[in-house]
Amino acid sequence: MIHLIQGDITKFEGDAIVNAANSSLLGGGGVDGAIHRAAGPELLQECRTLGGCPTGEAKLTGAYKLPCKYVIHTVGPIYRDGTRGEPEALKNCYANSLKLALKHEVKSIAFPNISTGVYGYPKEEAAQIAVQTVKDFLSEHPGLEVSFYCFDDENYRLYQQLL
Ligand code: AR6
């Protein structure tokens, strides 16, 4: 099942939230900053042990002071012109996060709109990739509950249309 929520992903009370991180996994602005602030400094301590993360891949940590159990850190592509593997990389972020969730018996997971902030991915194309990748995964694994957390109005409207 897919849910659409407008708001702050750090409030999600299910099993796992996905972080739109950078390849250092050592924090940043946007949703990454919000997640680290809400989780507390132990999240950064655990992230330091992971040795970073390549674009399109995902790594799991505890959630510390957040109301969920896990944070899945994934690294979206920096958008240049769409011909440098950006669509595949963005798809991999969603698919690899979902695979990792399943491995850890996650039943409910929340995604932000990966790459659509600082990384500049066009929002409509990013939303299409996100929704299609999640739908494909759910057709194989129908038990999982996926929530899309849209922060800005434009993303929220785009997801409303697609869902
Ligand atoms: N809850 C949900 N969504 C949010 C929140 C929040 N609390 N705050 C922002 N967003 P961005 P990126 C939305 O820039 O483009 C970081 O510095 C925001 O409106 O957070 O993948 C990392 O360390 C946007 O739609 O991530 C990387 O260096 C979406 O989250 C870099 O930014 C993603 O915007 C990653 O860039």
GROMACS .gro file of C-alpha atoms and ligand atoms in nm:
model
  199
    1MET     CA    1   0.000   0.000   0.000
    2ILE     CA    2   0.118   0.354  -0.081
    3HIS     CA    3   0.043   0.659   0.135
    4LEU     CA    4   0.102   1.024   0.051
    5ILE     CA    5   0.179   1.268   0.330
    6GLN     CA    6   0.277   1.633   0.322
    7GLY     CA    7   0.513   1.716   0.606
    8ASP     CA    8   0.829   1.642   0.798
    9ILE     CA    9   0.960   1.287   0.755
   10THR     CA   10   1.128   1.294   1.098
   11LYS     CA   11   0.778   1.260   1.251
   12PHE     CA   12   0.712   0.923   1.080
   13GLU     CA   13   0.626   0.659   1.340
   14GLY     CA   14   0.669   0.346   1.129
   15ASP     CA   15   0.973   0.119   1.101
   16ALA     CA   16   1.214   0.309   0.876
   17ILE     CA   17   1.273   0.645   0.713
   18VAL     CA   18   1.497   0.701   0.415
   19ASN     CA   19   1.752   0.981   0.423
   20ALA     CA   20   1.856   1.170   0.106
   21ALA     CA   21   2.221   1.182   0.209
   22ASN     CA   22   2.549   1.257   0.032
   23SER     CA   23   2.822   1.001  -0.029
   24SER     CA   24   3.014   1.094   0.288
   25LEU     CA   25   2.710   1.002   0.504
   26LEU     CA   26   2.835   1.266   0.745
   27GLY     CA   27   2.532   1.494   0.735
   28GLY     CA   28   2.432   1.801   0.539
   29GLY     CA   29   2.139   2.035   0.484
   30GLY     CA   30   1.781   1.970   0.375
   31VAL     CA   31   1.617   1.648   0.489
   32ASP     CA   32   1.959   1.507   0.588
   33GLY     CA   33   2.012   1.794   0.832
   34ALA     CA   34   1.660   1.756   0.972
   35ILE     CA   35   1.709   1.382   1.029
   36HIS     CA   36   2.045   1.424   1.203
   37ARG     CA   37   1.908   1.704   1.425
   38ALA     CA   38   1.605   1.500   1.528
   39ALA     CA   39   1.801   1.175   1.579
   40GLY     CA   40   2.077   1.332   1.788
   41PRO     CA   41   2.458   1.304   1.768
   42GLU     CA   42   2.468   0.924   1.801
   43LEU     CA   43   2.342   0.897   1.443
   44LEU     CA   44   2.651   1.077   1.315
   45GLN     CA   45   2.871   0.853   1.531
   46GLU     CA   46   2.723   0.543   1.371
   47CYS     CA   47   2.744   0.697   1.022
   48ARG     CA   48   3.116   0.759   1.072
   49THR     CA   49   3.168   0.381   1.096
   50LEU     CA   50   3.008   0.313   0.756
   51GLY     CA   51   3.279   0.452   0.527
   52GLY     CA   52   3.041   0.648   0.307
   53CYS     CA   53   2.801   0.523   0.040
   54PRO     CA   54   2.813   0.533  -0.341
   55THR     CA   55   2.538   0.703  -0.542
   56GLY     CA   56   2.234   0.479  -0.584
   57GLU     CA   57   2.321   0.249  -0.294
   58ALA     CA   58   2.180   0.237   0.059
   59LYS     CA   59   2.302   0.173   0.414
   60LEU     CA   60   2.104   0.120   0.734
   61THR     CA   61   2.156   0.262   1.082
   62GLY     CA   62   1.963   0.291   1.405
   63ALA     CA   63   1.728   0.587   1.448
   64TYR     CA   64   1.820   0.698   1.804
   65LYS     CA   65   1.582   0.978   1.914
   66LEU     CA   66   1.360   0.947   1.607
   67PRO     CA   67   1.024   0.773   1.654
   68CYS     CA   68   1.108   0.505   1.392
   69LYS     CA   69   1.348   0.207   1.428
   70TYR     CA   70   1.590   0.255   1.139
   71VAL     CA   71   1.728   0.518   0.906
   72ILE     CA   72   1.816   0.399   0.557
   73HIS     CA   73   2.068   0.637   0.406
   74THR     CA   74   2.074   0.654   0.030
   75VAL     CA   75   2.263   0.887  -0.202
   76GLY     CA   76   2.072   1.038  -0.491
   77PRO     CA   77   2.235   1.155  -0.813
   78ILE     CA   78   2.334   1.518  -0.861
   79TYR     CA   79   2.132   1.619  -1.168
   80ARG     CA   80   2.328   1.756  -1.462
   81ASP     CA   81   2.141   1.702  -1.788
   82GLY     CA   82   1.969   1.367  -1.746
   83THR     CA   83   2.207   1.180  -1.979
   84ARG     CA   84   2.469   1.092  -1.716
   85GLY     CA   85   2.287   0.797  -1.565
   86GLU     CA   86   2.074   1.012  -1.335
   87PRO     CA   87   1.745   0.821  -1.395
   88GLU     CA   88   1.908   0.481  -1.327
   89ALA     CA   89   2.083   0.612  -1.018
   90LEU     CA   90   1.761   0.759  -0.878
   91LYS     CA   91   1.573   0.436  -0.947
   92ASN     CA   92   1.850   0.242  -0.768
   93CYS     CA   93   1.808   0.464  -0.460
   94TYR     CA   94   1.444   0.358  -0.423
   95ALA     CA   95   1.500  -0.007  -0.520
   96ASN     CA   96   1.806  -0.058  -0.299
   97SER     CA   97   1.640   0.114  -0.001
   98LEU     CA   98   1.338  -0.114  -0.038
   99LYS     CA   99   1.556  -0.426  -0.066
  100LEU     CA  100   1.750  -0.330   0.245
  101ALA     CA  101   1.425  -0.263   0.430
  102LEU     CA  102   1.295  -0.606   0.344
  103LYS     CA  103   1.617  -0.767   0.466
  104HIS     CA  104   1.561  -0.602   0.806
  105GLU     CA  105   1.195  -0.705   0.821
  106VAL     CA  106   1.071  -0.351   0.786
  107LYS     CA  107   0.692  -0.338   0.742
  108SER     CA  108   0.653   0.036   0.691
  109ILE     CA  109   0.893   0.280   0.529
  110ALA     CA  110   0.885   0.651   0.443
  111PHE     CA  111   1.067   0.820   0.154
  112PRO     CA  112   1.149   1.187   0.099
  113ASN     CA  113   1.169   1.322  -0.258
  114ILE     CA  114   1.529   1.213  -0.314
  115SER     CA  115   1.751   1.447  -0.522
  116THR     CA  116   1.478   1.710  -0.576
  117GLY     CA  117   1.631   1.969  -0.341
  118VAL     CA  118   1.998   2.069  -0.347
  119TYR     CA  119   2.074   1.798  -0.606
  120GLY     CA  120   1.842   1.966  -0.858
  121TYR     CA  121   1.656   1.670  -1.011
  122PRO     CA  122   1.348   1.792  -1.205
  123LYS     CA  123   1.060   1.718  -0.971
  124GLU     CA  124   0.814   1.568  -1.218
  125GLU     CA  125   1.066   1.319  -1.360
  126ALA     CA  126   1.187   1.231  -1.012
  127ALA     CA  127   0.830   1.169  -0.893
  128GLN     CA  128   0.759   0.941  -1.190
  129ILE     CA  129   1.069   0.734  -1.118
  130ALA     CA  130   0.991   0.715  -0.745
  131VAL     CA  131   0.631   0.606  -0.792
  132GLN     CA  132   0.707   0.355  -1.068
  133THR     CA  133   0.994   0.194  -0.879
  134VAL     CA  134   0.788   0.161  -0.561
  135LYS     CA  135   0.488   0.020  -0.750
  136ASP     CA  136   0.708  -0.238  -0.924
  137PHE     CA  137   0.855  -0.345  -0.590
  138LEU     CA  138   0.513  -0.366  -0.422
  139SER     CA  139   0.381  -0.592  -0.696
  140GLU     CA  140   0.641  -0.847  -0.577
  141HIS     CA  141   0.616  -0.760  -0.204
  142PRO     CA  142   0.260  -0.646  -0.138
  143GLY     CA  143   0.288  -0.656   0.243
  144LEU     CA  144   0.505  -0.347   0.269
  145GLU     CA  145   0.357  -0.003   0.349
  146VAL     CA  146   0.532   0.281   0.171
  147SER     CA  147   0.473   0.648   0.258
  148PHE     CA  148   0.591   0.932   0.037
  149TYR     CA  149   0.663   1.241   0.248
  150CYS     CA  150   0.642   1.552   0.034
  151PHE     CA  151   0.769   1.868   0.196
  152ASP     CA  152   0.701   2.131  -0.067
  153ASP     CA  153   0.365   2.199  -0.235
  154GLU     CA  154   0.493   2.127  -0.587
  155ASN     CA  155   0.608   1.776  -0.502
  156TYR     CA  156   0.288   1.709  -0.309
  157ARG     CA  157   0.075   1.808  -0.610
  158LEU     CA  158   0.286   1.597  -0.847
  159TYR     CA  159   0.251   1.289  -0.627
  160GLN     CA  160  -0.122   1.348  -0.587
  161GLN     CA  161  -0.156   1.338  -0.964
  162LEU     CA  162   0.060   1.027  -1.005
  163LEU     CA  163  -0.105   0.831  -0.725
  164AR6     N1  164   1.102   1.606   0.562
  164AR6     C1  165   1.073   1.564   0.436
  164AR6     N2  166   1.126   1.621   0.326
  164AR6     C2  167   1.211   1.724   0.344
  164AR6     C3  168   1.248   1.772   0.472
  164AR6     C4  169   1.188   1.709   0.585
  164AR6     N3  170   1.216   1.746   0.710
  164AR6     N4  171   1.336   1.875   0.454
  164AR6     C5  172   1.354   1.890   0.320
  164AR6     N5  173   1.279   1.800   0.253
  164AR6     P1  174   1.741   1.773  -0.013
  164AR6     P2  175   1.881   1.617  -0.219
  164AR6     C6  176   1.265   1.777   0.108
  164AR6     O1  177   1.806   1.899  -0.058
  164AR6     O2  178   1.827   1.702  -0.326
  164AR6     C7  179   2.193   1.743   0.174
  164AR6     O3  180   2.276   1.848   0.213
  164AR6     C8  181   1.300   1.887   0.013
  164AR6     O4  182   1.191   1.978  -0.002
  164AR6     O5  183   1.727   1.748   0.132
  164AR6     O6  184   1.878   1.467  -0.236
  164AR6     C9  185   2.264   1.610   0.168
  164AR6     O7  186   2.364   1.600   0.267
  164AR6    C10  187   1.326   1.813  -0.116
  164AR6     O8  188   1.205   1.791  -0.188
  164AR6     O9  189   1.817   1.642  -0.074
  164AR6    C11  190   2.321   1.611   0.030
  164AR6    O10  191   2.444   1.681   0.025
  164AR6    C12  192   1.376   1.676  -0.068
  164AR6    O11  193   1.355   1.674   0.074
  164AR6    C13  194   2.217   1.685  -0.052
  164AR6    O12  195   2.149   1.769   0.041
  164AR6    C14  196   1.522   1.650  -0.098
  164AR6    O13  197   1.598   1.770  -0.082
  164AR6    C15  198   2.117   1.591  -0.112
  164AR6    O14  199   2.032   1.663  -0.197
   0.00000   0.00000   0.00000
